[in-house]
Amino acid sequence: MEPHTNAPLVTPLVPVPLQRPQLQSQPAAGHITSTAERGSFCLAVCSCGWTGPARRSRDLARKDASRHTTG
Ligand SMILES: [Zn+2]
């Protein structure tokens, strides 16, 4: 934390309009994929809960993940 001695203590109080009340609990922020290892296999996992098939190589799991995100 650096002390800001010359920083103006003016915070703009702009009212934020509630554009869309998100009542749905779907992850609309996109799919964040990663790979997980299970034993000697590797599979792609996504933040939406999707998991790809178990692959022998991590490269194939990454391809599954990219195919999932691109549709
Ligand atoms: Zn996903």
Short mmCIF file of N, CA and C and ligand atoms in Angstrom, two decimals:
data_model
loop_
_atom_site.label_atom_id
_atom_site.label_comp_id
_atom_site.label_asym_id
_atom_site.label_seq_id
_atom_site.Cartn_x
_atom_site.Cartn_y
_atom_site.Cartn_z
N MET A 1 0.85 -1.20 0.00
CA MET A 1 0.00 0.00 0.00
C MET A 1 0.88 1.24 0.00
N GLU A 2 0.75 2.05 -1.02
CA GLU A 2 1.53 3.27 -1.08
C GLU A 2 0.65 4.45 -0.67
N PRO A 3 1.21 5.31 0.16
CA PRO A 3 0.42 6.48 0.55
C PRO A 3 0.31 7.49 -0.59
N HIS A 4 -0.89 7.82 -0.93
CA HIS A 4 -1.12 8.81 -1.98
C HIS A 4 -1.43 10.15 -1.31
N THR A 5 -0.40 10.93 -1.22
CA THR A 5 -0.59 12.19 -0.50
C THR A 5 -1.30 13.21 -1.36
N ASN A 6 -1.09 13.12 -2.67
CA ASN A 6 -1.70 14.11 -3.54
C ASN A 6 -2.99 13.61 -4.20
N ALA A 7 -3.44 12.45 -3.78
CA ALA A 7 -4.64 11.92 -4.39
C ALA A 7 -5.87 12.66 -3.89
N PRO A 8 -6.67 13.14 -4.80
CA PRO A 8 -7.89 13.83 -4.37
C PRO A 8 -8.90 12.85 -3.82
N LEU A 9 -9.44 13.18 -2.68
CA LEU A 9 -10.40 12.27 -2.05
C LEU A 9 -11.81 12.59 -2.55
N VAL A 10 -11.95 12.51 -3.85
CA VAL A 10 -13.26 12.76 -4.45
C VAL A 10 -13.73 11.49 -5.13
N THR A 11 -14.74 10.92 -4.60
CA THR A 11 -15.31 9.73 -5.22
C THR A 11 -16.61 10.11 -5.92
N PRO A 12 -16.68 9.88 -7.21
CA PRO A 12 -17.90 10.23 -7.93
C PRO A 12 -19.05 9.33 -7.52
N LEU A 13 -20.07 9.92 -6.99
CA LEU A 13 -21.22 9.16 -6.54
C LEU A 13 -22.24 9.07 -7.67
N VAL A 14 -21.92 8.24 -8.61
CA VAL A 14 -22.83 8.06 -9.72
C VAL A 14 -23.77 6.90 -9.42
N PRO A 15 -25.05 7.16 -9.47
CA PRO A 15 -25.99 6.06 -9.23
C PRO A 15 -25.90 5.01 -10.33
N VAL A 16 -25.71 3.79 -9.90
CA VAL A 16 -25.59 2.69 -10.86
C VAL A 16 -26.98 2.09 -11.11
N PRO A 17 -27.45 2.20 -12.32
CA PRO A 17 -28.77 1.63 -12.61
C PRO A 17 -28.73 0.11 -12.68
N LEU A 18 -29.72 -0.49 -12.13
CA LEU A 18 -29.80 -1.94 -12.21
C LEU A 18 -30.35 -2.33 -13.57
N GLN A 19 -29.45 -2.72 -14.42
CA GLN A 19 -29.85 -2.99 -15.79
C GLN A 19 -30.63 -4.30 -15.90
N ARG A 20 -29.99 -5.34 -15.48
CA ARG A 20 -30.64 -6.65 -15.58
C ARG A 20 -30.46 -7.42 -14.29
N PRO A 21 -31.49 -7.65 -13.57
CA PRO A 21 -31.35 -8.52 -12.40
C PRO A 21 -31.12 -9.96 -12.83
N GLN A 22 -29.94 -10.44 -12.52
CA GLN A 22 -29.59 -11.79 -12.96
C GLN A 22 -30.16 -12.80 -11.98
N LEU A 23 -31.29 -13.32 -12.35
CA LEU A 23 -31.92 -14.33 -11.50
C LEU A 23 -31.44 -15.73 -11.86
N GLN A 24 -30.89 -15.85 -13.04
CA GLN A 24 -30.40 -17.16 -13.45
C GLN A 24 -28.99 -17.37 -12.92
N SER A 25 -28.75 -18.56 -12.50
CA SER A 25 -27.44 -18.87 -11.92
C SER A 25 -26.54 -19.53 -12.96
N GLN A 26 -26.76 -19.20 -14.20
CA GLN A 26 -25.91 -19.79 -15.23
C GLN A 26 -24.63 -18.97 -15.36
N PRO A 27 -23.52 -19.65 -15.55
CA PRO A 27 -22.27 -18.92 -15.73
C PRO A 27 -22.22 -18.26 -17.10
N ALA A 28 -22.62 -17.01 -17.15
CA ALA A 28 -22.69 -16.30 -18.42
C ALA A 28 -21.36 -15.66 -18.77
N ALA A 29 -20.40 -15.81 -17.94
CA ALA A 29 -19.11 -15.16 -18.17
C ALA A 29 -18.23 -15.96 -19.11
N GLY A 30 -18.76 -17.01 -19.65
CA GLY A 30 -17.97 -17.79 -20.58
C GLY A 30 -17.44 -19.06 -19.96
N HIS A 31 -16.76 -19.80 -20.77
CA HIS A 31 -16.23 -21.08 -20.32
C HIS A 31 -14.73 -20.96 -20.08
N ILE A 32 -14.35 -21.31 -18.89
CA ILE A 32 -12.94 -21.30 -18.54
C ILE A 32 -12.49 -22.76 -18.42
N THR A 33 -11.71 -23.16 -19.38
CA THR A 33 -11.33 -24.57 -19.43
C THR A 33 -9.92 -24.77 -18.88
N SER A 34 -9.73 -25.96 -18.39
CA SER A 34 -8.41 -26.35 -17.93
C SER A 34 -8.33 -27.87 -18.06
N THR A 35 -7.19 -28.38 -17.78
CA THR A 35 -7.03 -29.83 -17.87
C THR A 35 -6.80 -30.41 -16.50
N ALA A 36 -7.30 -31.60 -16.31
CA ALA A 36 -7.11 -32.30 -15.05
C ALA A 36 -6.58 -33.68 -15.34
N GLU A 37 -5.75 -34.14 -14.46
CA GLU A 37 -5.16 -35.46 -14.66
C GLU A 37 -5.85 -36.46 -13.74
N ARG A 38 -6.17 -37.57 -14.33
CA ARG A 38 -6.80 -38.64 -13.55
C ARG A 38 -6.03 -39.92 -13.82
N GLY A 39 -5.18 -40.23 -12.89
CA GLY A 39 -4.33 -41.39 -13.12
C GLY A 39 -3.34 -41.10 -14.23
N SER A 40 -3.30 -41.97 -15.20
CA SER A 40 -2.42 -41.75 -16.35
C SER A 40 -3.16 -41.06 -17.48
N PHE A 41 -4.39 -40.67 -17.23
CA PHE A 41 -5.18 -40.00 -18.25
C PHE A 41 -5.27 -38.52 -17.96
N CYS A 42 -5.68 -37.81 -18.98
CA CYS A 42 -5.86 -36.37 -18.84
C CYS A 42 -7.18 -36.01 -19.48
N LEU A 43 -7.91 -35.17 -18.83
CA LEU A 43 -9.21 -34.79 -19.38
C LEU A 43 -9.42 -33.30 -19.20
N ALA A 44 -10.26 -32.76 -20.08
CA ALA A 44 -10.53 -31.34 -20.05
C ALA A 44 -11.71 -31.06 -19.12
N VAL A 45 -11.58 -30.04 -18.32
CA VAL A 45 -12.67 -29.63 -17.45
C VAL A 45 -13.00 -28.17 -17.74
N CYS A 46 -14.23 -27.82 -17.50
CA CYS A 46 -14.67 -26.45 -17.75
C CYS A 46 -15.34 -25.90 -16.51
N SER A 47 -15.39 -24.57 -16.45
CA SER A 47 -16.00 -23.93 -15.30
C SER A 47 -17.50 -24.11 -15.27
N CYS A 48 -18.09 -24.51 -16.40
CA CYS A 48 -19.53 -24.71 -16.45
C CYS A 48 -19.91 -26.09 -15.94
N GLY A 49 -18.92 -26.90 -15.65
CA GLY A 49 -19.21 -28.22 -15.14
C GLY A 49 -18.97 -29.31 -16.16
N TRP A 50 -18.63 -28.92 -17.36
CA TRP A 50 -18.41 -29.90 -18.42
C TRP A 50 -17.05 -30.54 -18.25
N THR A 51 -17.00 -31.81 -18.52
CA THR A 51 -15.72 -32.50 -18.53
C THR A 51 -15.62 -33.30 -19.82
N GLY A 52 -14.48 -33.30 -20.38
CA GLY A 52 -14.25 -34.05 -21.60
C GLY A 52 -13.91 -35.49 -21.30
N PRO A 53 -13.78 -36.25 -22.34
CA PRO A 53 -13.40 -37.65 -22.16
C PRO A 53 -11.94 -37.77 -21.74
N ALA A 54 -11.65 -38.86 -21.07
CA ALA A 54 -10.28 -39.09 -20.62
C ALA A 54 -9.39 -39.37 -21.82
N ARG A 55 -8.31 -38.64 -21.86
CA ARG A 55 -7.39 -38.77 -22.99
C ARG A 55 -6.04 -39.27 -22.51
N ARG A 56 -5.33 -39.82 -23.45
CA ARG A 56 -3.99 -40.30 -23.11
C ARG A 56 -2.99 -39.15 -23.04
N SER A 57 -3.27 -38.12 -23.80
CA SER A 57 -2.33 -37.01 -23.82
C SER A 57 -3.05 -35.72 -23.45
N ARG A 58 -2.28 -34.82 -22.90
CA ARG A 58 -2.86 -33.54 -22.49
C ARG A 58 -3.21 -32.69 -23.70
N ASP A 59 -2.51 -32.93 -24.78
CA ASP A 59 -2.79 -32.16 -25.99
C ASP A 59 -4.18 -32.47 -26.52
N LEU A 60 -4.56 -33.74 -26.46
CA LEU A 60 -5.90 -34.10 -26.91
C LEU A 60 -6.95 -33.52 -25.98
N ALA A 61 -6.65 -33.49 -24.69
CA ALA A 61 -7.61 -32.91 -23.74
C ALA A 61 -7.77 -31.42 -23.99
N ARG A 62 -6.68 -30.77 -24.36
CA ARG A 62 -6.77 -29.34 -24.67
C ARG A 62 -7.60 -29.12 -25.92
N LYS A 63 -7.47 -30.04 -26.86
CA LYS A 63 -8.27 -29.90 -28.08
C LYS A 63 -9.76 -30.11 -27.77
N ASP A 64 -10.03 -31.01 -26.85
CA ASP A 64 -11.42 -31.19 -26.43
C ASP A 64 -11.96 -29.92 -25.78
N ALA A 65 -11.11 -29.29 -24.98
CA ALA A 65 -11.53 -28.07 -24.30
C ALA A 65 -11.77 -26.95 -25.30
N SER A 66 -10.89 -26.84 -26.28
CA SER A 66 -11.07 -25.76 -27.26
C SER A 66 -12.29 -26.03 -28.13
N ARG A 67 -12.55 -27.29 -28.39
CA ARG A 67 -13.73 -27.61 -29.17
C ARG A 67 -14.99 -27.31 -28.36
N HIS A 68 -14.91 -27.46 -27.05
CA HIS A 68 -16.07 -27.16 -26.20
C HIS A 68 -16.33 -25.66 -26.16
N THR A 69 -15.27 -24.88 -26.08
CA THR A 69 -15.46 -23.43 -25.97
C THR A 69 -15.87 -22.81 -27.30
N THR A 70 -15.40 -23.39 -28.38
CA THR A 70 -15.76 -22.82 -29.69
C THR A 70 -17.11 -23.34 -30.15
N GLY A 71 -17.63 -24.33 -29.47
CA GLY A 71 -18.94 -24.82 -29.83
C GLY A 71 -18.84 -26.11 -30.56
ZN ZN B 1 -18.12 -24.93 -20.56
#
